[in-house]
Amino acid sequence: MKNIILLHGAIGAASQFEPLKALLKEKYNVFTFNFSGHDKTPFQTNFGIEQFALELESFIAGHKLVQPAIFGYSMGGYVALSLAHIKPDLLGSIITLGTKWEWSPEIAQKEIQMLDAKTIAEKVPKYADVLMTRHGNDWEKVLQKTADMMLKLGDGNLLDEAAFSTIQQKVLIGLADKDTMVTLNETTKVFKQLKTADMFMLPASKHPLEMINTPLLAAIIENFLK
Protein backbone atom coordinates (compact mmCIF):
# COMPACT_ATOMS: atom_id res chain seq x y z
CA MET A 1 0.00 0.00 0.00
CA LYS A 2 1.02 3.60 -0.56
CA ASN A 3 2.17 5.68 2.39
CA ILE A 4 0.48 8.95 3.31
CA ILE A 5 1.33 11.38 6.10
CA LEU A 6 -1.39 13.65 7.50
CA LEU A 7 -0.11 17.01 8.79
CA HIS A 8 -2.21 19.00 11.26
CA GLY A 9 -2.76 22.73 11.35
CA ALA A 10 -1.72 25.51 13.71
CA ILE A 11 -2.78 24.94 17.33
CA GLY A 12 -4.04 21.55 16.15
CA ALA A 13 -3.03 17.95 16.78
CA ALA A 14 -2.65 14.63 15.01
CA SER A 15 -5.58 13.26 17.03
CA GLN A 16 -7.96 15.40 14.95
CA PHE A 17 -7.33 13.10 12.00
CA GLU A 18 -8.92 9.99 13.51
CA PRO A 19 -12.10 10.19 11.34
CA LEU A 20 -10.05 10.69 8.17
CA LYS A 21 -7.58 7.96 9.12
CA ALA A 22 -10.44 5.52 9.57
CA LEU A 23 -11.56 6.18 5.99
CA LEU A 24 -8.09 5.98 4.45
CA LYS A 25 -6.52 3.06 6.31
CA GLU A 26 -8.04 0.37 4.08
CA LYS A 27 -6.05 1.66 1.09
CA TYR A 28 -3.05 3.40 2.62
CA ASN A 29 -0.48 3.14 5.35
CA VAL A 30 -1.55 6.28 7.23
CA PHE A 31 0.95 8.15 9.38
CA THR A 32 0.43 11.11 11.69
CA PHE A 33 2.57 12.96 14.21
CA ASN A 34 2.45 16.14 16.25
CA PHE A 35 4.63 19.10 15.43
CA SER A 36 6.73 20.18 18.41
CA GLY A 37 4.83 22.19 21.01
CA HIS A 38 1.49 20.69 19.99
CA ASP A 39 -0.57 18.14 21.92
CA LYS A 40 1.91 18.09 24.80
CA THR A 41 4.85 17.35 22.47
CA PRO A 42 7.93 19.13 23.88
CA PHE A 43 8.81 22.51 22.43
CA GLN A 44 12.05 22.83 20.52
CA THR A 45 14.32 25.87 20.46
CA ASN A 46 12.59 27.08 17.30
CA PHE A 47 8.88 27.17 16.55
CA GLY A 48 7.59 27.78 13.05
CA ILE A 49 7.44 26.59 9.46
CA GLU A 50 11.16 25.92 9.07
CA GLN A 51 11.26 23.87 12.28
CA PHE A 52 8.14 21.90 11.37
CA ALA A 53 9.55 21.17 7.89
CA LEU A 54 12.65 19.74 9.57
CA GLU A 55 10.43 17.60 11.78
CA LEU A 56 8.56 16.27 8.75
CA GLU A 57 11.87 15.45 7.09
CA SER A 58 13.04 13.68 10.25
CA PHE A 59 9.79 11.71 10.51
CA ILE A 60 10.17 10.49 6.93
CA ALA A 61 13.76 9.44 7.53
CA GLY A 62 12.93 7.77 10.85
CA HIS A 63 10.20 5.65 9.26
CA LYS A 64 12.27 4.96 6.12
CA LEU A 65 9.51 6.25 3.86
CA VAL A 66 10.19 6.83 0.17
CA GLN A 67 8.38 9.81 -1.35
CA PRO A 68 5.26 9.48 0.81
CA ALA A 69 2.10 11.29 -0.19
CA ILE A 70 1.21 14.21 2.07
CA PHE A 71 -2.13 15.64 3.13
CA GLY A 72 -1.56 18.99 4.79
CA TYR A 73 -4.44 20.70 6.54
CA SER A 74 -4.10 24.47 6.95
CA MET A 75 -0.56 25.11 8.27
CA GLY A 76 0.31 21.50 7.43
CA GLY A 77 -0.08 22.30 3.74
CA TYR A 78 2.29 25.24 4.05
CA VAL A 79 4.83 23.02 5.80
CA ALA A 80 4.54 20.37 3.08
CA LEU A 81 5.14 22.76 0.19
CA SER A 82 7.96 24.47 2.08
CA LEU A 83 9.73 21.12 2.39
CA ALA A 84 8.98 20.27 -1.25
CA HIS A 85 10.68 23.53 -2.21
CA ILE A 86 13.89 22.90 -0.27
CA LYS A 87 14.01 19.09 -0.69
CA PRO A 88 12.65 18.47 -4.22
CA ASP A 89 12.97 14.68 -4.22
CA LEU A 90 11.76 13.90 -0.70
CA LEU A 91 7.97 13.96 -1.05
CA GLY A 92 5.42 12.33 -3.29
CA SER A 93 2.12 13.91 -4.28
CA ILE A 94 0.74 16.63 -1.98
CA ILE A 95 -2.85 17.51 -1.13
CA THR A 96 -3.67 20.64 0.87
CA LEU A 97 -6.88 21.97 2.39
CA GLY A 98 -7.55 25.38 3.89
CA THR A 99 -3.95 26.58 3.75
CA LYS A 100 -3.37 30.30 4.24
CA TRP A 101 -0.94 31.23 1.46
CA GLU A 102 -1.09 35.02 1.47
CA TRP A 103 0.73 36.83 4.26
CA SER A 104 1.51 40.47 4.97
CA PRO A 105 1.95 42.49 8.16
CA GLU A 106 -1.71 43.50 7.96
CA ILE A 107 -2.97 39.95 7.41
CA ALA A 108 -0.82 38.64 10.25
CA GLN A 109 -2.15 41.29 12.63
CA LYS A 110 -5.70 40.32 11.71
CA GLU A 111 -5.08 36.61 12.22
CA ILE A 112 -3.38 36.89 15.60
CA GLN A 113 -6.40 38.68 17.04
CA MET A 114 -8.04 35.26 17.16
CA LEU A 115 -5.15 33.85 19.20
CA ASP A 116 -5.47 35.95 22.34
CA ALA A 117 -5.71 33.48 25.21
CA LYS A 118 -7.48 35.87 27.60
CA THR A 119 -10.17 36.68 25.03
CA ILE A 120 -10.69 33.00 24.21
CA ALA A 121 -11.01 32.10 27.88
CA GLU A 122 -13.55 34.88 28.50
CA LYS A 123 -15.64 34.71 25.33
CA VAL A 124 -15.24 31.12 24.10
CA PRO A 125 -14.60 29.08 27.27
CA LYS A 126 -15.55 25.79 25.62
CA TYR A 127 -12.82 26.32 23.02
CA ALA A 128 -10.39 27.21 25.80
CA ASP A 129 -11.25 23.86 27.39
CA VAL A 130 -10.55 22.11 24.07
CA LEU A 131 -7.15 23.78 23.84
CA MET A 132 -6.38 22.94 27.46
CA THR A 133 -7.26 19.28 26.88
CA ARG A 134 -5.24 19.18 23.66
CA HIS A 135 -2.11 21.05 24.71
CA GLY A 136 -2.21 20.88 28.50
CA ASN A 137 -1.04 23.78 30.62
CA ASP A 138 1.04 25.08 27.72
CA TRP A 139 -2.00 25.97 25.62
CA GLU A 140 -1.46 29.69 26.07
CA LYS A 141 2.19 29.30 25.11
CA VAL A 142 1.15 27.48 21.93
CA LEU A 143 -1.13 30.40 21.05
CA GLN A 144 1.60 32.97 21.68
CA LYS A 145 4.21 31.12 19.66
CA THR A 146 1.72 30.60 16.83
CA ALA A 147 1.03 34.34 16.84
CA ASP A 148 4.78 35.00 16.67
CA MET A 149 5.04 32.58 13.74
CA MET A 150 2.27 34.41 11.88
CA LEU A 151 3.91 37.78 12.48
CA LYS A 152 7.13 36.38 11.05
CA LEU A 153 5.26 35.12 7.97
CA GLY A 154 3.71 38.57 7.65
CA ASP A 155 7.15 40.14 7.57
CA GLY A 156 8.45 37.66 4.99
CA ASN A 157 6.32 35.00 3.30
CA LEU A 158 8.46 31.87 2.86
CA LEU A 159 6.55 30.75 -0.23
CA ASP A 160 6.30 33.08 -3.21
CA GLU A 161 5.92 32.63 -6.96
CA ALA A 162 9.62 31.80 -7.35
CA ALA A 163 9.41 29.11 -4.67
CA PHE A 164 6.24 27.60 -6.11
CA SER A 165 7.85 27.40 -9.55
CA THR A 166 10.50 25.00 -8.18
CA ILE A 167 8.00 22.44 -6.86
CA GLN A 168 7.88 19.37 -9.09
CA GLN A 169 5.34 17.22 -7.26
CA LYS A 170 1.74 16.81 -8.31
CA VAL A 171 -0.21 19.06 -5.96
CA LEU A 172 -3.92 19.25 -5.26
CA ILE A 173 -4.89 22.56 -3.69
CA GLY A 174 -8.16 22.53 -1.73
CA LEU A 175 -10.47 25.03 -0.08
CA ALA A 176 -13.65 24.54 1.93
CA ASP A 177 -16.56 26.37 0.32
CA LYS A 178 -17.47 28.17 3.56
CA ASP A 179 -13.92 28.93 4.72
CA THR A 180 -13.80 32.47 6.12
CA MET A 181 -10.06 32.46 6.89
CA VAL A 182 -8.63 31.53 3.48
CA THR A 183 -9.74 33.29 0.30
CA LEU A 184 -10.56 31.77 -3.06
CA ASN A 185 -8.31 34.36 -4.68
CA GLU A 186 -5.15 33.35 -2.80
CA THR A 187 -5.92 29.66 -3.30
CA THR A 188 -6.43 30.08 -7.05
CA LYS A 189 -3.29 32.19 -7.30
CA VAL A 190 -1.13 29.43 -5.81
CA PHE A 191 -2.84 26.81 -7.97
CA LYS A 192 -1.84 28.78 -11.07
CA GLN A 193 1.75 29.30 -9.88
CA LEU A 194 2.45 25.60 -9.37
CA LYS A 195 3.73 23.64 -12.36
CA THR A 196 1.65 20.50 -11.89
CA ALA A 197 -1.44 21.25 -9.87
CA ASP A 198 -5.16 20.72 -9.66
CA MET A 199 -7.63 22.47 -7.41
CA PHE A 200 -10.82 21.46 -5.62
CA MET A 201 -13.58 23.07 -3.59
CA LEU A 202 -14.88 21.00 -0.69
CA PRO A 203 -18.63 21.57 -0.35
CA ALA A 204 -20.63 21.80 2.86
CA SER A 205 -17.43 22.52 4.81
CA LYS A 206 -15.89 25.26 6.93
CA HIS A 207 -12.27 25.90 7.92
CA PRO A 208 -12.16 23.91 11.20
CA LEU A 209 -11.16 20.30 10.58
CA GLU A 210 -14.14 19.12 12.62
CA MET A 211 -16.48 20.97 10.24
CA ILE A 212 -15.43 19.51 6.90
CA ASN A 213 -17.06 16.85 4.72
CA THR A 214 -14.64 14.09 5.74
CA PRO A 215 -16.04 11.26 3.58
CA LEU A 216 -15.87 13.43 0.47
CA LEU A 217 -12.35 14.59 1.36
CA ALA A 218 -11.23 10.97 1.71
CA ALA A 219 -12.71 10.18 -1.71
CA ILE A 220 -10.95 13.16 -3.27
CA ILE A 221 -7.61 12.10 -1.76
CA GLU A 222 -8.03 8.53 -2.99
CA ASN A 223 -8.97 9.66 -6.50
CA PHE A 224 -5.98 12.03 -6.71
CA LEU A 225 -3.50 9.38 -5.53
CA LYS A 226 -4.62 6.65 -7.94
mmCIF file of C-alpha atoms in Angstrom, residues 7-14 33-56 75 79 135 138 141-143 145-146 149:
data_model
loop_
_atom_site.group_PDB
_atom_site.id
_atom_site.type_symbol
_atom_site.label_atom_id
_atom_site.label_comp_id
_atom_site.label_asym_id
_atom_site.label_seq_id
_atom_site.Cartn_x
_atom_site.Cartn_y
_atom_site.Cartn_z
ATOM 1 C CA LEU A 7 -0.114 17.007 8.786
ATOM 2 C CA HIS A 8 -2.211 18.999 11.258
ATOM 3 C CA GLY A 9 -2.761 22.731 11.349
ATOM 4 C CA ALA A 10 -1.718 25.508 13.705
ATOM 5 C CA ILE A 11 -2.776 24.938 17.334
ATOM 6 C CA GLY A 12 -4.040 21.551 16.150
ATOM 7 C CA ALA A 13 -3.026 17.953 16.775
ATOM 8 C CA ALA A 14 -2.653 14.634 15.010
ATOM 9 C CA PHE A 33 2.572 12.958 14.206
ATOM 10 C CA ASN A 34 2.445 16.142 16.251
ATOM 11 C CA PHE A 35 4.629 19.096 15.430
ATOM 12 C CA SER A 36 6.725 20.181 18.409
ATOM 13 C CA GLY A 37 4.829 22.192 21.011
ATOM 14 C CA HIS A 38 1.489 20.687 19.988
ATOM 15 C CA ASP A 39 -0.574 18.140 21.919
ATOM 16 C CA LYS A 40 1.911 18.090 24.798
ATOM 17 C CA THR A 41 4.846 17.350 22.472
ATOM 18 C CA PRO A 42 7.934 19.127 23.884
ATOM 19 C CA PHE A 43 8.814 22.512 22.430
ATOM 20 C CA GLN A 44 12.051 22.831 20.517
ATOM 21 C CA THR A 45 14.316 25.872 20.458
ATOM 22 C CA ASN A 46 12.590 27.077 17.302
ATOM 23 C CA PHE A 47 8.880 27.170 16.546
ATOM 24 C CA GLY A 48 7.592 27.776 13.045
ATOM 25 C CA ILE A 49 7.440 26.585 9.465
ATOM 26 C CA GLU A 50 11.160 25.924 9.067
ATOM 27 C CA GLN A 51 11.256 23.873 12.277
ATOM 28 C CA PHE A 52 8.141 21.897 11.371
ATOM 29 C CA ALA A 53 9.547 21.168 7.894
ATOM 30 C CA LEU A 54 12.648 19.742 9.567
ATOM 31 C CA GLU A 55 10.430 17.603 11.784
ATOM 32 C CA LEU A 56 8.565 16.267 8.753
ATOM 33 C CA MET A 75 -0.563 25.112 8.269
ATOM 34 C CA VAL A 79 4.829 23.017 5.797
ATOM 35 C CA HIS A 135 -2.114 21.048 24.711
ATOM 36 C CA ASP A 138 1.041 25.076 27.723
ATOM 37 C CA LYS A 141 2.190 29.297 25.114
ATOM 38 C CA VAL A 142 1.148 27.484 21.933
ATOM 39 C CA LEU A 143 -1.132 30.398 21.051
ATOM 40 C CA LYS A 145 4.214 31.119 19.660
ATOM 41 C CA THR A 146 1.724 30.604 16.830
ATOM 42 C CA MET A 149 5.042 32.581 13.745
#
